[in-house]
Short mmCIF file of C-alpha atoms in Angstrom, two decimals:
data_model
loop_
_atom_site.label_atom_id
_atom_site.label_comp_id
_atom_site.label_asym_id
_atom_site.label_seq_id
_atom_site.Cartn_x
_atom_site.Cartn_y
_atom_site.Cartn_z
CA MET E 92 104.60 120.07 140.68
CA GLN E 93 104.85 116.29 140.16
CA GLN E 94 105.30 114.84 136.83
CA PRO E 95 105.17 111.06 137.65
CA THR E 96 104.59 109.58 134.06
CA LYS E 97 104.60 110.64 130.48
CA TYR E 98 101.02 110.21 130.44
CA ILE E 99 98.32 111.43 133.06
CA ASP E 100 96.31 108.66 135.12
CA PRO E 101 93.00 108.52 133.45
CA LEU E 102 91.22 107.39 136.60
CA ILE E 103 91.99 110.70 138.33
CA ASP E 104 89.19 113.02 138.71
CA PHE E 105 90.52 115.76 136.36
CA ALA E 106 92.15 113.36 133.75
CA PHE E 107 88.90 111.69 133.52
CA LYS E 108 86.94 114.80 132.83
CA LYS E 109 89.38 115.98 130.56
CA ILE E 110 89.70 112.96 128.26
CA PHE E 111 86.22 112.00 128.31
CA GLY E 112 84.01 115.29 129.71
CA SER E 113 84.07 117.58 126.69
CA ASP E 114 82.67 118.29 123.22
CA PRO E 115 86.01 117.60 121.41
CA ASN E 116 86.74 114.54 122.93
CA LYS E 117 83.23 113.13 122.86
CA ASP E 118 84.04 110.61 119.86
CA LEU E 119 86.36 108.84 123.07
CA LEU E 120 83.52 108.33 125.24
CA ILE E 121 81.36 107.12 122.30
CA ASP E 122 83.71 104.67 121.34
CA PHE E 123 84.57 103.70 124.88
CA LEU E 124 80.44 103.24 125.73
CA ASN E 125 79.90 101.37 122.62
CA GLU E 126 82.28 98.62 123.62
CA VAL E 127 80.77 98.64 127.16
CA PHE E 128 77.66 97.95 125.47
CA ARG E 129 78.98 95.24 123.47
CA GLY E 130 76.59 95.71 120.37
CA ARG E 131 73.57 95.90 122.64
CA LYS E 132 73.27 99.80 121.59
CA HIS E 133 75.05 101.71 119.38
CA ILE E 134 75.52 105.03 120.30
CA ILE E 135 75.96 107.74 117.56
CA ASP E 136 76.04 110.94 119.32
CA LEU E 137 75.91 112.54 123.06
CA VAL E 138 75.53 115.40 124.42
CA TYR E 139 77.16 116.60 127.68
CA ASN E 140 74.65 117.73 130.67
CA LYS E 141 75.59 119.45 133.96
CA ASN E 142 76.88 117.30 136.19
CA GLU E 143 75.01 118.67 139.00
CA TYR E 144 71.88 117.75 139.44
CA PRO E 145 69.54 120.12 141.54
CA GLY E 146 66.41 118.90 143.82
CA ASP E 147 63.11 119.99 142.94
CA LEU E 148 62.53 121.48 146.49
CA ILE E 149 64.57 124.11 148.39
CA ASN E 150 65.45 121.68 151.22
CA GLU E 151 66.26 118.77 148.85
CA GLY E 152 69.91 118.23 148.13
CA SER E 153 71.72 118.06 144.63
CA VAL E 154 73.12 114.95 143.02
CA ILE E 155 76.76 115.34 141.75
CA PHE E 156 77.42 112.85 138.74
CA ASP E 157 81.12 112.58 137.68
CA LEU E 158 79.58 112.47 133.94
CA LEU E 159 76.01 112.96 132.67
CA CYS E 160 75.33 112.55 128.79
CA THR E 161 72.08 112.46 126.84
CA GLY E 162 72.36 110.19 123.58
CA ALA E 163 70.57 110.99 120.15
CA HIS E 164 67.48 109.37 121.37
CA ASN E 165 67.14 111.13 124.60
CA GLU E 166 68.60 108.23 126.82
CA HIS E 167 70.56 109.34 129.75
CA PHE E 168 74.07 108.06 130.52
CA ILE E 169 75.75 108.27 133.89
CA ILE E 170 79.49 107.50 133.88
CA GLU E 171 80.93 107.13 137.41
CA ILE E 172 84.07 106.49 138.94
CA GLN E 173 84.45 104.95 142.19
CA ARG E 174 88.01 105.13 143.40
CA GLY E 175 87.86 103.11 146.99
CA LYS E 176 85.25 101.19 148.81
CA GLN E 177 81.96 102.17 149.60
CA GLN E 178 79.41 100.08 151.31
CA ASN E 179 76.29 101.96 149.87
CA PHE E 180 77.56 102.38 146.30
CA LYS E 181 74.81 100.10 144.80
CA GLN E 182 72.19 102.11 146.82
CA ARG E 183 73.68 105.45 145.68
CA ALA E 184 73.58 104.12 141.97
CA LEU E 185 69.70 103.32 142.45
CA PHE E 186 69.07 106.78 143.72
CA TYR E 187 70.99 108.34 140.77
CA THR E 188 69.04 106.53 138.23
CA SER E 189 65.78 107.15 140.07
CA ARG E 190 66.46 110.71 140.26
CA LEU E 191 66.53 110.96 136.25
CA ILE E 192 63.60 108.58 135.79
CA SER E 193 61.28 110.67 138.16
CA ASP E 194 62.34 114.08 136.58
CA GLN E 195 60.99 112.89 133.43
CA ALA E 196 57.51 113.28 134.36
CA PRO E 197 56.08 116.52 132.94
CA LYS E 198 54.61 119.25 135.58
CA GLY E 199 51.52 118.76 134.13
CA ARG E 200 49.23 116.90 131.64
CA ARG E 201 50.48 113.45 132.81
CA SER E 202 47.78 111.82 131.20
CA VAL E 203 49.28 113.07 127.54
CA TRP E 204 52.70 112.09 128.51
CA ARG E 205 51.59 108.32 129.53
CA TYR E 206 54.79 107.43 131.48
CA ASP E 207 56.88 107.25 128.37
CA LEU E 208 60.22 106.63 130.06
CA THR E 209 63.40 107.28 128.20
CA GLU E 210 66.38 104.77 128.51
CA VAL E 211 68.58 105.59 131.75
CA PHE E 212 71.84 103.55 132.23
CA LEU E 213 74.64 104.17 134.76
CA ILE E 214 78.27 102.81 133.84
CA ALA E 215 80.57 102.75 136.92
CA LEU E 216 84.32 102.23 136.65
CA LEU E 217 85.40 100.73 140.21
CA GLU E 218 88.71 100.64 141.34
CA ASP E 219 88.00 98.31 144.05
CA SER E 220 85.15 95.94 144.90
CA VAL E 221 81.68 97.59 146.09
CA ALA E 222 79.56 94.53 146.64
CA GLY E 223 80.61 91.22 148.01
CA ASP E 224 77.89 89.11 145.90
CA PHE E 225 79.88 89.66 142.47
CA GLN E 226 81.57 86.89 141.32
CA GLU E 227 85.28 86.62 141.84
CA ASP E 228 86.39 85.89 138.29
CA GLN E 229 84.36 88.29 136.71
CA PHE E 230 85.46 92.06 135.99
CA LEU E 231 82.02 93.10 133.79
CA HIS E 232 78.41 93.06 135.50
CA ASP E 233 75.51 93.94 133.45
CA ILE E 234 72.65 94.29 135.66
CA CYS E 235 68.80 94.63 134.55
CA LEU E 236 65.43 94.24 135.86
CA CYS E 237 64.49 90.53 134.90
CA ASP E 238 62.22 87.76 136.03
CA ARG E 239 63.81 86.01 139.08
CA ASP E 240 62.83 82.51 138.34
CA THR E 241 63.16 82.60 134.19
CA GLY E 242 65.67 85.11 133.96
CA LYS E 243 63.87 86.85 131.09
CA ILE E 244 64.37 90.42 131.02
CA PHE E 245 61.31 92.52 132.74
CA TYR E 246 62.57 96.00 131.69
CA ASP E 247 65.03 96.94 129.47
CA LYS E 248 65.62 100.73 129.60
CA LEU E 249 67.06 100.96 133.06
CA GLY E 250 70.64 99.39 133.37
CA TYR E 251 73.87 99.32 135.50
CA ILE E 252 77.09 98.42 134.25
CA TYR E 253 79.84 97.89 136.86
CA ILE E 254 83.42 97.29 135.87
CA GLU E 255 85.73 96.13 138.64
CA LEU E 256 89.14 97.35 137.11
CA HIS E 257 90.94 95.48 140.08
CA LYS E 258 89.58 92.20 138.45
CA PHE E 259 90.91 92.79 134.94
CA VAL E 260 93.95 91.39 134.65
CA LYS E 261 95.00 90.78 131.14
CA THR E 262 98.10 91.19 129.63
CA SER E 263 98.79 92.93 126.25
CA ASP E 264 99.03 89.72 124.38
CA GLN E 265 95.46 88.64 126.05
CA LEU E 266 93.44 91.66 124.72
CA GLU E 267 90.48 90.50 122.34
CA THR E 268 88.18 92.93 122.09
CA GLY E 269 87.90 96.70 122.03
CA LEU E 270 86.65 96.84 125.78
CA ASP E 271 89.72 94.88 126.63
CA LYS E 272 91.99 97.45 125.09
CA TRP E 273 90.02 100.30 126.82
CA LEU E 274 90.40 98.77 129.90
CA PHE E 275 93.94 97.89 129.62
CA VAL E 276 94.64 101.48 128.61
CA LEU E 277 92.60 103.06 131.70
CA LYS E 278 94.60 100.85 133.94
CA ASN E 279 98.10 100.98 132.55
CA MET E 280 98.48 104.14 130.48
CA SER E 281 100.10 106.08 133.20
CA SER E 282 103.05 103.63 133.54
CA MET E 283 103.72 103.64 129.43
CA ASP E 284 106.19 105.93 127.88
CA LYS E 285 104.42 105.40 124.26
CA ILE E 286 101.48 104.07 122.68
CA PRO E 287 101.80 100.37 122.00
CA ALA E 288 101.52 98.97 118.31
CA TYR E 289 98.80 96.97 119.24
CA LEU E 290 97.02 100.16 119.91
CA ARG E 291 97.64 101.87 116.84
CA LYS E 292 94.48 103.18 115.82
CA PRO E 293 92.97 106.70 115.38
CA ILE E 294 90.81 106.68 118.70
CA PHE E 295 93.58 105.71 120.98
CA GLU E 296 96.42 108.10 119.21
CA LYS E 297 94.09 110.61 119.99
CA LEU E 298 93.85 109.56 123.57
CA PHE E 299 97.26 109.26 123.96
CA ASN E 300 98.13 112.71 122.42
CA ILE E 301 95.33 114.26 124.88
CA ALA E 302 96.70 112.34 127.93
CA GLN E 303 100.57 113.56 127.40
CA PHE E 304 101.80 115.49 130.28
CA THR E 305 103.51 118.22 128.12
CA ASN E 306 100.44 118.58 126.00
CA LEU E 307 98.69 120.05 128.97
CA THR E 308 98.22 123.81 129.91
CA LYS E 309 99.99 125.36 133.05
CA GLU E 310 96.41 125.57 134.38
CA GLU E 311 95.68 121.97 133.97
CA LYS E 312 99.10 120.98 135.02
CA MET E 313 98.48 122.61 138.31
CA LEU E 314 94.83 121.00 138.49
CA TRP E 315 96.51 117.62 137.61
CA ASP E 316 98.93 117.94 140.26
CA ASN E 317 96.37 119.07 143.00
CA ASN E 318 94.39 116.03 141.89
CA ALA E 319 97.08 113.54 142.00
CA LYS E 320 98.17 115.17 145.59
CA HIS E 321 94.79 114.50 146.90
CA ARG E 322 94.66 111.04 145.70
CA TRP E 323 97.76 110.09 147.19
CA ASP E 324 97.30 111.70 150.43
CA ASN E 325 93.86 110.30 150.82
CA LYS E 326 95.31 106.80 149.99
CA ASN E 327 98.21 107.35 152.48
CA VAL E 328 95.94 108.43 155.43
CA LEU E 329 93.13 105.40 154.69
CA ASP E 330 96.25 103.24 154.63
CA TYR E 331 97.50 104.80 158.00
CA ALA E 332 94.16 104.45 159.66
CA ILE E 333 93.48 100.95 158.63
CA ASN E 334 96.81 99.64 159.63
CA GLU E 335 96.57 101.56 163.07
CA ALA E 336 92.97 100.58 163.55
CA ARG E 337 94.08 96.75 162.87
CA GLU E 338 96.94 97.11 165.38
CA LYS E 339 94.88 98.38 167.88
CA GLY E 340 92.05 95.98 167.17
CA MET E 341 94.49 93.13 167.41
CA LYS E 342 96.03 94.41 170.79
CA LEU E 343 92.71 95.28 172.20
CA GLY E 344 91.14 91.86 171.26
CA LYS E 345 94.03 89.74 172.42
CA GLU E 346 93.95 91.67 175.81
CA THR E 347 90.45 91.24 175.95
CA GLY E 348 90.35 87.82 174.66
CA ILE E 349 92.72 86.30 177.46
CA GLU E 350 90.72 87.91 180.12
CA LEU E 351 87.47 86.42 179.02
CA GLY E 352 88.94 83.10 178.20
CA ILE E 353 90.58 82.92 181.61
CA GLU E 354 87.05 83.65 183.40
CA GLU E 355 84.98 81.49 181.23
CA GLY E 356 87.76 78.58 181.62
CA LEU E 357 87.91 78.94 185.26
CA GLU E 358 84.13 78.88 185.73
CA GLN E 359 83.60 75.83 183.40
CA GLY E 360 86.82 74.12 184.68
CA ILE E 361 85.63 74.43 188.51
CA LYS E 362 82.32 72.70 187.40
CA LYS E 363 84.25 69.42 185.80
CA GLY E 364 86.62 68.94 188.09
CA ILE E 365 90.05 70.63 188.89
CA GLU E 366 92.42 68.70 186.75
CA GLN E 367 90.02 68.25 183.75
CA GLY E 368 88.35 71.47 184.27
CA ILE E 369 91.39 73.65 184.16
CA GLU E 370 92.77 72.02 180.85
CA GLN E 371 89.85 71.72 179.14
CA GLY E 372 88.12 74.72 180.12
CA VAL E 373 90.81 77.35 179.83
CA ARG E 374 91.63 76.07 176.28
CA GLN E 375 87.81 76.29 175.03
CA GLY E 376 87.63 79.70 177.11
CA ILE E 377 90.71 81.23 175.61
CA GLU E 378 89.54 80.30 172.18
CA GLN E 379 86.06 81.52 172.45
CA GLY E 380 87.38 84.52 174.36
CA ILE E 381 90.11 85.59 172.04
CA GLU E 382 87.71 85.38 169.05
CA GLN E 383 84.89 87.32 170.58
CA GLY E 384 87.66 89.95 172.01
CA VAL E 385 89.29 90.18 168.97
CA ARG E 386 86.06 90.92 167.08
CA GLN E 387 85.16 93.36 169.40
CA GLY E 388 88.51 95.24 169.50
CA ILE E 389 88.56 95.32 165.48
CA GLU E 390 85.22 97.07 165.84
CA GLN E 391 86.58 99.65 168.27
CA GLY E 392 89.89 100.03 166.38
CA LEU E 393 87.99 100.70 163.30
CA ARG E 394 85.94 103.18 164.61
CA GLN E 395 88.71 105.05 166.02
CA GLY E 396 90.57 104.63 162.52
CA ILE E 397 87.74 106.23 160.87
CA ARG E 398 87.90 109.21 163.12
CA VAL E 399 91.73 109.25 162.54
CA ALA E 400 91.12 109.23 158.83
CA VAL E 401 88.30 111.91 158.87
CA LEU E 402 90.58 114.21 161.22
CA LYS E 403 93.56 113.66 158.81
CA MET E 404 91.39 114.41 155.62
CA LYS E 405 90.16 118.02 157.28
CA ASP E 406 93.76 118.55 157.96
CA ASN E 407 94.49 118.03 154.21
CA GLY E 408 91.67 120.53 153.26
CA LEU E 409 89.07 118.38 151.93
CA SER E 410 85.55 119.34 152.28
CA VAL E 411 82.78 117.93 154.39
CA GLN E 412 80.99 116.61 151.35
CA GLN E 413 84.37 114.80 149.98
CA ILE E 414 84.88 113.33 152.99
CA ALA E 415 81.34 112.41 153.58
CA GLU E 416 81.64 110.61 149.93
CA ILE E 417 84.67 108.99 150.40
CA MET E 418 84.09 107.52 153.93
CA ASP E 419 80.42 106.66 153.25
CA LEU E 420 79.16 108.87 156.14
CA GLN E 421 76.50 111.34 156.75
CA LEU E 422 77.19 115.10 156.52
CA SER E 423 76.56 115.35 160.30
CA GLN E 424 78.66 112.82 161.38
CA VAL E 425 81.76 114.14 159.59
CA GLU E 426 81.04 117.47 161.13
CA GLU E 427 80.68 115.80 164.96
CA LEU E 428 84.51 114.30 164.39
#
């Protein structure tokens, strides 16, 4: 069993749910969410719901949230942690919130209901980018439905708040708001050996006490160790796959590029004359061929890398469902590899 630091990493699945996912600690989640909403909402109480949300039909799959809570006014809060890149994370967020919205419809007497929807919010803590259209220098993205031309909010009962933790780079002497302090703690607590003076307030003192490794039970320490091991193993497997794919892609790309460049260069060089054609055509052909070959090689290498990563994760005991979520693949694709 490994004890890397005095405090457990709150961004690892077990630690996040221990800190934020139980009734005795819901004051921590309430305080964090109030800082995330920055005065736009004031949450006074939360009720934790089951994180597995079954479908209405037998053949309809379940949705599994990291955390799902209901507020005092029946508003819904989905809290998700995304630890790696996922191409379709925005689509998954839309799907999650859509399930909560559609489930509000009563089974009968909809004319009485009149589509009186309650609020639904998804808060996502991202350790890596999931969308290329976010501003490079902005770590918090508050998304809502609005008029494209005027910017006026069209519907304020549905919202998505994305927090890109890798873009939060403030140092301890730059923390100004409560949200700054929360994000700094989430990123850095596992590397601290005591609670800093600037965090000496009851809510953070409780947080540090809960997160202290020596305060965990024997069973919790085993869960922590297993979660941490899976995270580190998966990261190593993914890093290895990416590096191997890059090397294979570059090698194959160079070889293909040289061949394509020579062929195209000779063809164009003959038309323009032996001396001028060979000199100019080969140069242009090699450049274009290498570019196309590298691109084709990288694509082929990445596909091979994904296969290697999936097989490594299977060897490490990950389920098909876990691998599919990590690699953004269909279950059938994972099973075929």
